Tab-separated table of C-alpha atoms and ligand atoms in Angstrom:
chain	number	residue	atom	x	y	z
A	20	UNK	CA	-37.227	42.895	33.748
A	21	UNK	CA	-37.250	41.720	30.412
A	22	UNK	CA	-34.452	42.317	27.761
A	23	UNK	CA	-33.326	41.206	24.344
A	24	UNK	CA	-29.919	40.600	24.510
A	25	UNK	CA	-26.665	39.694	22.211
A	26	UNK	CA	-25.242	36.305	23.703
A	27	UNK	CA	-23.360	34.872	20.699
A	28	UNK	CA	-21.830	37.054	18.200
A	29	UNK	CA	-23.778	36.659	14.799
A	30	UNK	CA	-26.798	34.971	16.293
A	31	UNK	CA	-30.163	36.154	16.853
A	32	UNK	CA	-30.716	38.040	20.076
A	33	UNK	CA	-32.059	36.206	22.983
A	34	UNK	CA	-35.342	37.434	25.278
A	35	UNK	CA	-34.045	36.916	28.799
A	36	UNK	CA	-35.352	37.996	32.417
A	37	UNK	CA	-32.677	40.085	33.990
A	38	UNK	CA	-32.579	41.333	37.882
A	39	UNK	CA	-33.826	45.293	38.142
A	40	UNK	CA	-30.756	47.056	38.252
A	41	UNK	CA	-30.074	49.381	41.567
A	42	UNK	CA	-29.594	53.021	41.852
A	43	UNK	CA	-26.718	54.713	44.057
A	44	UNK	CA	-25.410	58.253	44.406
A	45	UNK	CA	-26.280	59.884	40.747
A	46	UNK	CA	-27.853	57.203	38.962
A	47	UNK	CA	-31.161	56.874	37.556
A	48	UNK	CA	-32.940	53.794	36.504
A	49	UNK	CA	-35.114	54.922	33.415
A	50	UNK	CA	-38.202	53.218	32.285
A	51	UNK	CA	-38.009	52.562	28.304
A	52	UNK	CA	-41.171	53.912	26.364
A	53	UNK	CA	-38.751	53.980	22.761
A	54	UNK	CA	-35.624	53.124	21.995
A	55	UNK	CA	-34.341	53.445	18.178
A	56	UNK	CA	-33.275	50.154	15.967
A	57	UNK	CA	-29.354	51.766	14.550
A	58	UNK	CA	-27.350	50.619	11.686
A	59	UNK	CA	-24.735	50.073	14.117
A	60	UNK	CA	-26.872	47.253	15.941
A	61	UNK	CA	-26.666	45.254	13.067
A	62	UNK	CA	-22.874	45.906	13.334
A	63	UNK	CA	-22.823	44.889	16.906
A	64	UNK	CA	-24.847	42.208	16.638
A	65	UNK	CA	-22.317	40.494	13.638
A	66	UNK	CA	-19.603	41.467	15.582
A	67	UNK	CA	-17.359	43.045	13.115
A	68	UNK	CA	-16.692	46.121	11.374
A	69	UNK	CA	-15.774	45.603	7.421
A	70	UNK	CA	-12.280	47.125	6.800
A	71	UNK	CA	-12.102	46.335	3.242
A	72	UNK	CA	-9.736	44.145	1.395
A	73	UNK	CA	-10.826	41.344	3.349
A	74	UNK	CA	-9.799	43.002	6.566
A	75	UNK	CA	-12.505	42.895	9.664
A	76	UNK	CA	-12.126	44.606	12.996
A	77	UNK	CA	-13.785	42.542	15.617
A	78	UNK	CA	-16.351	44.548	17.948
A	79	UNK	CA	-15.225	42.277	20.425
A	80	UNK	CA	-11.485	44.048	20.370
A	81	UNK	CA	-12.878	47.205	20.783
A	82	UNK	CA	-13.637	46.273	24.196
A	83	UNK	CA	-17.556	45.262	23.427
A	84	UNK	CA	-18.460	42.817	26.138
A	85	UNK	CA	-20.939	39.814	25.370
A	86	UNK	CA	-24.026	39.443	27.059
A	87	UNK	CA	-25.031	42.949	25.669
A	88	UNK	CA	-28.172	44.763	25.506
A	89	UNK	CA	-27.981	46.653	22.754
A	90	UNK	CA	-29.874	49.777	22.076
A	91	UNK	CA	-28.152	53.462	22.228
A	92	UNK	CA	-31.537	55.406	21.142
A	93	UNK	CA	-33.680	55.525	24.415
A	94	UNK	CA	-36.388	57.529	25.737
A	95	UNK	CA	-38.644	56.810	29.052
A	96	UNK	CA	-39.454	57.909	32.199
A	97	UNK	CA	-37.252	57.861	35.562
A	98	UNK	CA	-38.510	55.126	37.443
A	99	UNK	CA	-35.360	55.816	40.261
A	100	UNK	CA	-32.859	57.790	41.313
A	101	UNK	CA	-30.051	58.248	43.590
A	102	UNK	CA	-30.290	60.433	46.727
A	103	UNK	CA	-27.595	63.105	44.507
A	104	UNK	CA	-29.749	63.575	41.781
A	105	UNK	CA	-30.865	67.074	41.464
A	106	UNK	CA	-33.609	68.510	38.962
A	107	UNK	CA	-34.997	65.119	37.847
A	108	UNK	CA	-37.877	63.411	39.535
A	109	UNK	CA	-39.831	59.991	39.590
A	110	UNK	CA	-42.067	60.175	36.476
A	111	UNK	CA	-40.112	62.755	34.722
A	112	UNK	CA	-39.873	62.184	30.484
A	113	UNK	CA	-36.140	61.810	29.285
A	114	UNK	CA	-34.200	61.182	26.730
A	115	UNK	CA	-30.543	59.718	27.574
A	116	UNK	CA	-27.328	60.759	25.925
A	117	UNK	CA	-25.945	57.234	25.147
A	118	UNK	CA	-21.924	58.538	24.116
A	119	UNK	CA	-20.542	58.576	27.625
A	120	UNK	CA	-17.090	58.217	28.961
A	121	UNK	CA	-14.572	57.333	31.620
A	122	UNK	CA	-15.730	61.182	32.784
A	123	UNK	CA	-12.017	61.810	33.870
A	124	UNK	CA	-10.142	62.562	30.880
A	125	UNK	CA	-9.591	65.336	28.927
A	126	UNK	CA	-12.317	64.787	26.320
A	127	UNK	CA	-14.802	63.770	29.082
A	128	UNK	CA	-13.877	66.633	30.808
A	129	UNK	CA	-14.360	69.250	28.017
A	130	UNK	CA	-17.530	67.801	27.160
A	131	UNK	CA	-16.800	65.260	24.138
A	132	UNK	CA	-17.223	62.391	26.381
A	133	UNK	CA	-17.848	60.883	22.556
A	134	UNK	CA	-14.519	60.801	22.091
A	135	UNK	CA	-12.957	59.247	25.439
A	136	UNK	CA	-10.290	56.855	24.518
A	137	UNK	CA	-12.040	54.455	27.196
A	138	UNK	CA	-15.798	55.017	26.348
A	139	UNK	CA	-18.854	53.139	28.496
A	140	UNK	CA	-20.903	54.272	25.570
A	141	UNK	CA	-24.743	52.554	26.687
A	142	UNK	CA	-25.900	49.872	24.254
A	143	UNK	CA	-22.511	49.455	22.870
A	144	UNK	CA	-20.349	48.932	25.845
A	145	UNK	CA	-22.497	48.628	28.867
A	146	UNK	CA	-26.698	47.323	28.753
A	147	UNK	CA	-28.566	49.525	26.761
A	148	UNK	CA	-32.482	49.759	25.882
A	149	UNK	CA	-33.679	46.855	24.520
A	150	UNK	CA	-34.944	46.232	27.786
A	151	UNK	CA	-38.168	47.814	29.901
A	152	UNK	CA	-35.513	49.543	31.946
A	153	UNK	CA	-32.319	50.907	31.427
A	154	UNK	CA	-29.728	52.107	34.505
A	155	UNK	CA	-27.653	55.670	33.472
A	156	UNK	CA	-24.649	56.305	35.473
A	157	UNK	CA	-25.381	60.184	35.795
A	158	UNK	CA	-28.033	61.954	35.739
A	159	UNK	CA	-26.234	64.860	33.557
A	160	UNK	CA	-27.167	62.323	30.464
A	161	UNK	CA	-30.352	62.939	30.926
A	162	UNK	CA	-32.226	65.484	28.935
A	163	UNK	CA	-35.816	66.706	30.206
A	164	UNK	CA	-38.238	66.384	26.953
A	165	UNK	CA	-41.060	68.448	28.185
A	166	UNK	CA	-44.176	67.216	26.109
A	167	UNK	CA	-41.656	65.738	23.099
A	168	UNK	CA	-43.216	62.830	22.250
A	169	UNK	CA	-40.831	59.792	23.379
A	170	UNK	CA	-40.477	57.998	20.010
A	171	UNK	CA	-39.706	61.049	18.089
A	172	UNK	CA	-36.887	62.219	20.138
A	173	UNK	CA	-35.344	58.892	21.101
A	174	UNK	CA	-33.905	58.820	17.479
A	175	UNK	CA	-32.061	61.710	18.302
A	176	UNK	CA	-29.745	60.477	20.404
A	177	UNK	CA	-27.608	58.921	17.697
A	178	UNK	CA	-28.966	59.534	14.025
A	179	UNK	CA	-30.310	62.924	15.355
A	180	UNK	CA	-26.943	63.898	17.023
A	181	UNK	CA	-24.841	62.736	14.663
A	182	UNK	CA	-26.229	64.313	11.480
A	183	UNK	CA	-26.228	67.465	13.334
A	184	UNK	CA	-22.475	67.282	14.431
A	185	UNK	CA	-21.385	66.045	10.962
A	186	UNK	CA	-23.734	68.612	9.423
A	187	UNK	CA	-21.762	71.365	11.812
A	188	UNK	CA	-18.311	69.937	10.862
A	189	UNK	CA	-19.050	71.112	7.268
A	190	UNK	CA	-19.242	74.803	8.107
A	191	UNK	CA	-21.738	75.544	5.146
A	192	UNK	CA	-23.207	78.819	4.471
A	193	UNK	CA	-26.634	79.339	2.463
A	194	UNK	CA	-24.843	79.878	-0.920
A	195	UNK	CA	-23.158	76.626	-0.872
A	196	UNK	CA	-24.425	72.923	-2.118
A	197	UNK	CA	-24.051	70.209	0.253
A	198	UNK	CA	-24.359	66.752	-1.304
A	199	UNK	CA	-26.021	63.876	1.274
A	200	UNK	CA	-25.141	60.227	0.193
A	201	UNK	CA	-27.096	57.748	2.007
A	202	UNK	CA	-31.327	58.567	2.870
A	203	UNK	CA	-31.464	56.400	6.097
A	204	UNK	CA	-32.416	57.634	9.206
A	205	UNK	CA	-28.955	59.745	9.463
A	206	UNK	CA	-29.636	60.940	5.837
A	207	UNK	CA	-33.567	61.946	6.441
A	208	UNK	CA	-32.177	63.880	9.490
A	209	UNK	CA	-29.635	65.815	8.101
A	210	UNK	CA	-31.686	66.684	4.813
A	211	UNK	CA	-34.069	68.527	7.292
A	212	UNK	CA	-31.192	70.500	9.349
A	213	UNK	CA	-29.303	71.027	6.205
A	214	UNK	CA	-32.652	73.021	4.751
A	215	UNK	CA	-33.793	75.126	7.923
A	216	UNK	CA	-30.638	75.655	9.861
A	217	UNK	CA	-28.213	75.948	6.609
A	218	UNK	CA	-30.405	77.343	3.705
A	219	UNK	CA	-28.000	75.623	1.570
A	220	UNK	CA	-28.946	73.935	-1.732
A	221	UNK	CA	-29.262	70.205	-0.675
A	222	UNK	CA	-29.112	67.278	-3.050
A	223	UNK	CA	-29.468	63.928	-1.903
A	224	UNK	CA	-28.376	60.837	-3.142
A	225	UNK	CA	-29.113	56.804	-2.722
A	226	UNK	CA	-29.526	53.488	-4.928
A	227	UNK	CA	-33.369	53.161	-3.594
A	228	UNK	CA	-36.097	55.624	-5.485
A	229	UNK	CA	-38.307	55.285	-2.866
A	230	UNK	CA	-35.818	56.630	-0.378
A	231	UNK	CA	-35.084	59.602	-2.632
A	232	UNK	CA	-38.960	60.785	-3.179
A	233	UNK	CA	-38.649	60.488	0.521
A	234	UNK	CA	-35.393	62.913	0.256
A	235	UNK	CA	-37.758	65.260	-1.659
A	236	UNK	CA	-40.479	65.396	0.834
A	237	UNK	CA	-38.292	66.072	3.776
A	238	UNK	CA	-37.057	69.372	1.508
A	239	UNK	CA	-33.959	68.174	-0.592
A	240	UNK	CA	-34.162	70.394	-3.359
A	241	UNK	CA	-32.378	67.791	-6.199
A	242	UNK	CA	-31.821	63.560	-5.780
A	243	UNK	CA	-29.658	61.783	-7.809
A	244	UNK	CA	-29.386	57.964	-7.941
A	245	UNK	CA	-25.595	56.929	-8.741
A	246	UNK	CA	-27.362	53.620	-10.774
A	247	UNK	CA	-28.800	55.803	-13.025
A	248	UNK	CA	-26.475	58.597	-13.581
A	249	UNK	CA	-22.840	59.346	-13.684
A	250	UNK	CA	-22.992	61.055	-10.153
A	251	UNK	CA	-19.668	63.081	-9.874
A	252	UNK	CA	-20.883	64.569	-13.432
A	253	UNK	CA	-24.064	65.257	-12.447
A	254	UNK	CA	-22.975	67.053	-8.770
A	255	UNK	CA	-20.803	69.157	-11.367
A	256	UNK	CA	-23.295	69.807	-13.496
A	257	UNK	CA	-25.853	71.155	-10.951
A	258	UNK	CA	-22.954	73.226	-9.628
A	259	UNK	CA	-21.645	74.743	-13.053
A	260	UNK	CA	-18.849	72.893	-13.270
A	261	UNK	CA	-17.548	74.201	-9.382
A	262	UNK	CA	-18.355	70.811	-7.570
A	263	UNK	CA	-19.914	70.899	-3.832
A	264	UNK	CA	-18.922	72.738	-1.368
A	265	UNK	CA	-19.464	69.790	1.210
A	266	UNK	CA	-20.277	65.993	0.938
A	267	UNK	CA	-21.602	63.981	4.515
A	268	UNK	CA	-21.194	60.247	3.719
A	269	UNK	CA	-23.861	58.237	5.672
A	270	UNK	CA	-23.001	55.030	3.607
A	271	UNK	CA	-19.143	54.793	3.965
A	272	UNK	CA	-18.718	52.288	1.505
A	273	UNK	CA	-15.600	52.566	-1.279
A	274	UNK	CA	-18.005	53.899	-3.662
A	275	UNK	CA	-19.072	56.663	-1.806
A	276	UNK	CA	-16.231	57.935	-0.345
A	277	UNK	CA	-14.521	57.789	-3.766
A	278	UNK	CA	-17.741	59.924	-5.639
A	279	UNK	CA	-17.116	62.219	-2.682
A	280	UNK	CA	-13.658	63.387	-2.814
A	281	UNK	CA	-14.278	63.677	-6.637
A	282	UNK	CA	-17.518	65.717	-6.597
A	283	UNK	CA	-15.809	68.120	-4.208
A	284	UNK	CA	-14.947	71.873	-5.077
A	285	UNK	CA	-11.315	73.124	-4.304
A	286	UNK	CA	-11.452	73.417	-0.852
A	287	UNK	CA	-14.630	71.216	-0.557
A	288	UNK	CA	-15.045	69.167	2.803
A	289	UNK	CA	-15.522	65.610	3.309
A	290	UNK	CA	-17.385	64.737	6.519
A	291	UNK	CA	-17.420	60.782	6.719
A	292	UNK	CA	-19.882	58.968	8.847
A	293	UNK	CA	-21.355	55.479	7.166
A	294	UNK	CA	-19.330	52.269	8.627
A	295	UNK	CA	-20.885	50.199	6.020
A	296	UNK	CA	-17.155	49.608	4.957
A	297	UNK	CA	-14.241	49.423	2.490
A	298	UNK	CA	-10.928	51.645	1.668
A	299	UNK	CA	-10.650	54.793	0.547
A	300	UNK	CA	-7.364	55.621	-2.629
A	301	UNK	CA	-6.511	58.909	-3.265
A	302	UNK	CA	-3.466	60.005	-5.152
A	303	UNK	CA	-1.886	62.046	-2.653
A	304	UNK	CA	-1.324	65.320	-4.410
A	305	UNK	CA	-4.777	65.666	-5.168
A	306	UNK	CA	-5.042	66.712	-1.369
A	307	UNK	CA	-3.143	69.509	-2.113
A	308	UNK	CA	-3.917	70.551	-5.329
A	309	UNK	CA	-7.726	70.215	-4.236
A	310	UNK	CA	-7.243	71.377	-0.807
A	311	UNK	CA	-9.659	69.521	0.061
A	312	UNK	CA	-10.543	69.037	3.965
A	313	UNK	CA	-11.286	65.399	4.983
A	314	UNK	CA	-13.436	64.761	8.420
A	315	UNK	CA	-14.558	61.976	10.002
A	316	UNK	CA	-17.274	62.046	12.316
A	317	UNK	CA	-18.161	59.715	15.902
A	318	UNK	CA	-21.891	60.170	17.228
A	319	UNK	CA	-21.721	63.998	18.521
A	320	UNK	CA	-21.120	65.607	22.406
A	321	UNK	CA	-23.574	66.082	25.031
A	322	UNK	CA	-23.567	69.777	24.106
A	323	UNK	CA	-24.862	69.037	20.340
A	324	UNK	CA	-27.499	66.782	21.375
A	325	UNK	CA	-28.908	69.599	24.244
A	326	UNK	CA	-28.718	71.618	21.344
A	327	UNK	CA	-30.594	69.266	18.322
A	328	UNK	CA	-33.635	68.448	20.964
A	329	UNK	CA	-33.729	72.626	21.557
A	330	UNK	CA	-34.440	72.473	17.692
A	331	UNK	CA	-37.025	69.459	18.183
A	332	UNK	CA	-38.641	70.923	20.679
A	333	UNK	CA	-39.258	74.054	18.335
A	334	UNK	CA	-40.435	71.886	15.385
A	335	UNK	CA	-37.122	72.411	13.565
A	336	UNK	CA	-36.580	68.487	13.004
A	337	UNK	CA	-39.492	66.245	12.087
A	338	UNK	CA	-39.986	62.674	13.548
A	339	UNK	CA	-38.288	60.624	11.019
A	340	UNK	CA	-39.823	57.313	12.849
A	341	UNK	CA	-41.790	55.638	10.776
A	342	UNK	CA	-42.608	51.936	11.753
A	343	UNK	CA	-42.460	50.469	15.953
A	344	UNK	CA	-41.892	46.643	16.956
A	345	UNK	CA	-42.613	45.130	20.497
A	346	UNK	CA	-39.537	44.832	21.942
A	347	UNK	CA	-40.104	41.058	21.726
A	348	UNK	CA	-39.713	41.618	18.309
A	349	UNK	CA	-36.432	42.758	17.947
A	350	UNK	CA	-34.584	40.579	16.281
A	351	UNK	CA	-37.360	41.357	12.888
A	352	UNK	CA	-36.614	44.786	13.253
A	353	UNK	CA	-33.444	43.958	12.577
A	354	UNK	CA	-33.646	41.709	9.854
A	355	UNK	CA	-36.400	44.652	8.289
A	356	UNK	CA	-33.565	47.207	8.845
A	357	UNK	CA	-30.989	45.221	7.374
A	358	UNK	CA	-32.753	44.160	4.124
A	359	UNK	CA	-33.031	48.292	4.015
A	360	UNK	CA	-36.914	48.374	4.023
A	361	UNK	CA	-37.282	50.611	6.782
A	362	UNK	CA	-37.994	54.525	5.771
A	363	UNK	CA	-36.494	56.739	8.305
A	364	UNK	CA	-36.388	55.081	11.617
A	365	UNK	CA	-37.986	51.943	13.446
A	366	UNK	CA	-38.615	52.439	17.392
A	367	UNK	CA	-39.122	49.479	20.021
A	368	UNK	CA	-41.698	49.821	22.440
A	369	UNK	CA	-41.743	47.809	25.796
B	430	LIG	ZN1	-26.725	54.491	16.313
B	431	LIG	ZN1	-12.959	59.936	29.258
């Protein structure tokens, strides 16, 4: 089969012809028809996460093995399975929860295998879908779509899941305003959940215009651009002075995280997500005298994403894909995603 794989940290991934991998006991071997390009690919693929203050942590001391096939996003059809698989059949549409774990511990066993201290996440620490075929080590991560279209739901398996955990850890009511920094294809998402599951008043923010009349049409009902305005100001403004009652950051820079412990009400709640990068200062009594809650938030459980393609399937969440490459043609998709010109999300198709 062919893949595009990471061999060299930094370099542009390689196509390569790879063996068809076997099935035993519970496994399936999955047939890619989509698999979403992520931010974290690009992370991956440099091989370092930016700490700030000059500090990296290497991908590669996280336990990240090297040749990878990266790819955490995928949809197809089962192609195999092993004789224990019940429910699932040859032909069968699926989309695969990528965050698994050692499936012994505590958080695999309580169903946050997202959290395992010794994760075999797909695409990240094991081969993932930038390949025509993908092998899952149980068939519980495997989600029937039943008639969901591939490419729309494959996105939901990490920018779906993950807005909608993040968007849960910030326990807002209809009454409240939630503020979204960052319109990429975790943004887009959670500006859609925010508005049908929440009700809440949603205003979203990013440095790109374009990505903000995008904002609107998903249903963000204000957009503010921090290089135009003063945006801690204006989040006060809109709110009569109170602040929001919740910030997600999708961007994770310094910049962000700083407007979003100051644009926060007494009591407000940070959710952080974005691992663009940096360090966060706060004076330490401003926690307490704010109160403020700070949360950070890894991809979401099996549970959530069962949950998020429920909503899909009921037309809750739109497809935020908006652009597919050949899988051949990974490595531009990358290079488009990292220059920031793609709206929403870019699939690869086999
Ligand atoms: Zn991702
Ligand atoms: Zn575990």
């Amino acid at each position: 089969m062919k893949a595009m794989r990471l061999v060299e940290w930094g370099k542009p991934l390689q196509l390569v012809e790879l063996p068809l991998p076997e099935v035993a006991d519970v496994d399936v071997l999955v047939k890619v028809t989509a698999c979403g390009v992520c931010h974290s690919d690009l992370h991956l693929a440099d091989g370092y996460y930016d700490l700030g203050e000059g500090e990296r942590i290497r991908v590669q001391n996280r336990g990240v093995p090297l040749p990878l096939t990266l790819g955490h996003e995928v949809a197809g059809v089962i192609e195999a399975r092993g004789p224990t698989v019940h429910g699932l059949d040859k032909g069968d549409a699926v989309l695969v929860y990528p965050w698994i774990g050692c499936g012994g511990c505590k958080a695999c066993k309580t169903g946050n295998d997202n959290l395992c201290m010794t994760p075999r996440s797909i695409g990240v620490y094991r081969d993932g879908g930038y390949a025509e075929y993908l092998h899952v080590p149980h068939y519980k991560f495997l989600l029937p779509l039943e008639g969901l279209p591939s490419e729309d739901a494959a996105p939901l398996a990490c920018s779906g899941v993950t807005a909608y955990s993040a968007l849960k850890k910030t326990r807002i009511m209809s009454d409240a305003t939630l503020v979204i920094e960052g319109v990429g294809g975790l943004g887009s998402m959670a500006i859609q959940l925010a508005e049908t599951i929440t009700g809440a008043n949603v205003v979203a923010v990013d440095t790109d215009d374009a990505k903000l009349a995008y904002a609107k049409k998903l249903g963000a009902d204000q957009t503010l651009n921090p290089l135009k305005t003063n945006l801690v100001d204006d989040v006060k403004t809109l709110t009569d002075g109170r602040g929001a009652d919740a910030v997600i950051d999708f961007v994770g820079s310094s910049n962000t995280a700083e407007a979003a412990f100051n644009m926060l009400t007494r009591g407000g709640r940070m959710v952080s997500v974005g691992l663009f990068g940096g360090v966060l200062k706060i004076p330490i009594p401003f926690l307490p005298f704010r109160a403020t809650e700070i949360i950070g938030n890894y991809t979401g459980s099996l549970g959530d994403l069962m949950e998020l393609v429920s909503l899909a399937k009921r037309g809750v969440v739109k497809s935020i894909v908006s652009t597919s490459f050949r899988l051949t043609d990974a490595n531009n998709a990358l290079d488009t995603l990292r220059r920031g010109a793609i709206e929403g999300r870019a699939v690869l198709r086999p």
